[in-house]
Short mmCIF file of C-alpha atoms in Angstrom, two decimals:
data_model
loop_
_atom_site.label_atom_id
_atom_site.label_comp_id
_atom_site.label_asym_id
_atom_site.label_seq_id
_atom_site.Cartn_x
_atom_site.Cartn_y
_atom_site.Cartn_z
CA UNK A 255 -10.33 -11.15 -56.17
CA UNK A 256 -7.35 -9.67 -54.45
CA UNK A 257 -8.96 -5.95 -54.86
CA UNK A 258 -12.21 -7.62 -53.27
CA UNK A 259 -10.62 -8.99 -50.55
CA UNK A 260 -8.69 -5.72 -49.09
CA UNK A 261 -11.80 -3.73 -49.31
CA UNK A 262 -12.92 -6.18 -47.34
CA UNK A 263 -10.30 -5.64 -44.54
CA UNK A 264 -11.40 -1.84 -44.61
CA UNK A 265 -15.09 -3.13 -43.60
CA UNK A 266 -16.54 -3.90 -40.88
CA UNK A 267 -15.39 -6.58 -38.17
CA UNK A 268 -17.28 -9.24 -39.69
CA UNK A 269 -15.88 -8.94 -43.05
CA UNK A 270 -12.24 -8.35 -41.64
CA UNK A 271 -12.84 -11.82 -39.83
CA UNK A 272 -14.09 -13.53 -43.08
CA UNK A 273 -11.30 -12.16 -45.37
CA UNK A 274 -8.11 -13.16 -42.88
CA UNK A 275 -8.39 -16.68 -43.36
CA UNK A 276 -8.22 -16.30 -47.07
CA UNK A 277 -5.71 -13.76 -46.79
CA UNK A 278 -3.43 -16.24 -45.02
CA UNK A 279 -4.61 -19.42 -46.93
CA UNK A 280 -3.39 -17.25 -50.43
CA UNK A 281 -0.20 -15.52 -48.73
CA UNK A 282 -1.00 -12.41 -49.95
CA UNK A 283 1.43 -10.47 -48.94
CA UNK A 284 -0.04 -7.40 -50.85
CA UNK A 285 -2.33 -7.01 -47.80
CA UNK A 286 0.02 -6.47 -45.46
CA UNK A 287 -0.44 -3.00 -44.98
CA UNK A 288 -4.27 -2.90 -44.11
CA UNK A 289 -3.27 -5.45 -41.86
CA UNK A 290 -0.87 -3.33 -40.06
CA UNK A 291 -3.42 -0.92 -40.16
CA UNK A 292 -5.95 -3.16 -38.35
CA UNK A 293 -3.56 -3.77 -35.43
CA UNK A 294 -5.01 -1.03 -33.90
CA UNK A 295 -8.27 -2.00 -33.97
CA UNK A 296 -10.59 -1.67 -31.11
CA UNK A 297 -11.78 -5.47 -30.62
CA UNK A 298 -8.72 -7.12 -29.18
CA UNK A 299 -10.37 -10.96 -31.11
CA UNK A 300 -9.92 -8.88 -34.44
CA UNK A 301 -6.34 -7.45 -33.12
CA UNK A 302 -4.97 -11.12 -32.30
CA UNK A 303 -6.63 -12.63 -35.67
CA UNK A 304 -4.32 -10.02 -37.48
CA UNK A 305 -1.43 -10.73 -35.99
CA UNK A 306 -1.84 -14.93 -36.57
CA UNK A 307 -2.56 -13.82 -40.20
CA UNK A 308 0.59 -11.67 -40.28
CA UNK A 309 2.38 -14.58 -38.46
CA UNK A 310 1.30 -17.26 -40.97
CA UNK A 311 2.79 -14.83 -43.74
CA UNK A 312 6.40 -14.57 -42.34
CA UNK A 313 5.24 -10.71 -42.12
CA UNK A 314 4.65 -10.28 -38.34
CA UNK A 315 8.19 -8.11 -37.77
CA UNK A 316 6.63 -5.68 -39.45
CA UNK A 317 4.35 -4.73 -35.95
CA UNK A 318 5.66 -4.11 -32.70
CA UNK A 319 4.36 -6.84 -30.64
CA UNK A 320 5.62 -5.08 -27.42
CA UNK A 321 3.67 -1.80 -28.15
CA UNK A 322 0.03 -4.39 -29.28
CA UNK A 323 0.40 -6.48 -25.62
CA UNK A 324 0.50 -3.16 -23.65
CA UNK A 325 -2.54 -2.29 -25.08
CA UNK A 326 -4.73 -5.80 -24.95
CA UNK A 327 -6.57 -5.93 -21.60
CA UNK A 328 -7.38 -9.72 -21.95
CA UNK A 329 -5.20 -11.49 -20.51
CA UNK A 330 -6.12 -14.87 -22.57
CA UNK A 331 -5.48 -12.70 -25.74
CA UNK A 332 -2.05 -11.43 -24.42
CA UNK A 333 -0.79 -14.78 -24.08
CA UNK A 334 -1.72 -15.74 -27.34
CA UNK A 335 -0.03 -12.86 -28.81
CA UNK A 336 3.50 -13.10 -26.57
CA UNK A 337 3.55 -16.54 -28.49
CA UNK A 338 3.60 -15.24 -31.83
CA UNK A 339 7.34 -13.61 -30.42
CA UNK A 340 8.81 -16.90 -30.61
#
């Protein structure tokens, strides 16, 4: 199930989407490198969804939140990732 679930964070957006809820609901920390990976994703929705998954795993230190908020161009996104610093 684990195995099934990180090829599913190497799929497509709507798979990532499906499988980061479960990710966070299980704690599996063993993902936490595809996640990292997926930080630099091109939909900034996907980006932020990462992050509250990496968040919700005490594993969000792990990304440099400073370097992600330069990059987002929403600004509604932005602010929901400079409260993930606190």
């Amino acid at each position: 199930q684990k195995q099934y679930l990180l090829r599913l964070l190497k799929g497509n957006e709507r798979d990532i989407l499906i499988s980061l809820p479960i990710i966070a609901e299980f704690n599996l920390k063993n993902a936490v490198p595809d996640l990292q990976k997926l930080v630099s994703f091109e939909n900034e929705t996907v980006v932020c969804e990462v992050l509250n998954v990496l968040k919700s795993i005490n594993s969000i230190g792990c990304v440099d939140l400073d370097d992600v908020i330069i990059k987002i161009k929403n600004p509604n996104i932005k602010a929901i990732i400079e409260t993930l610093k606190i």
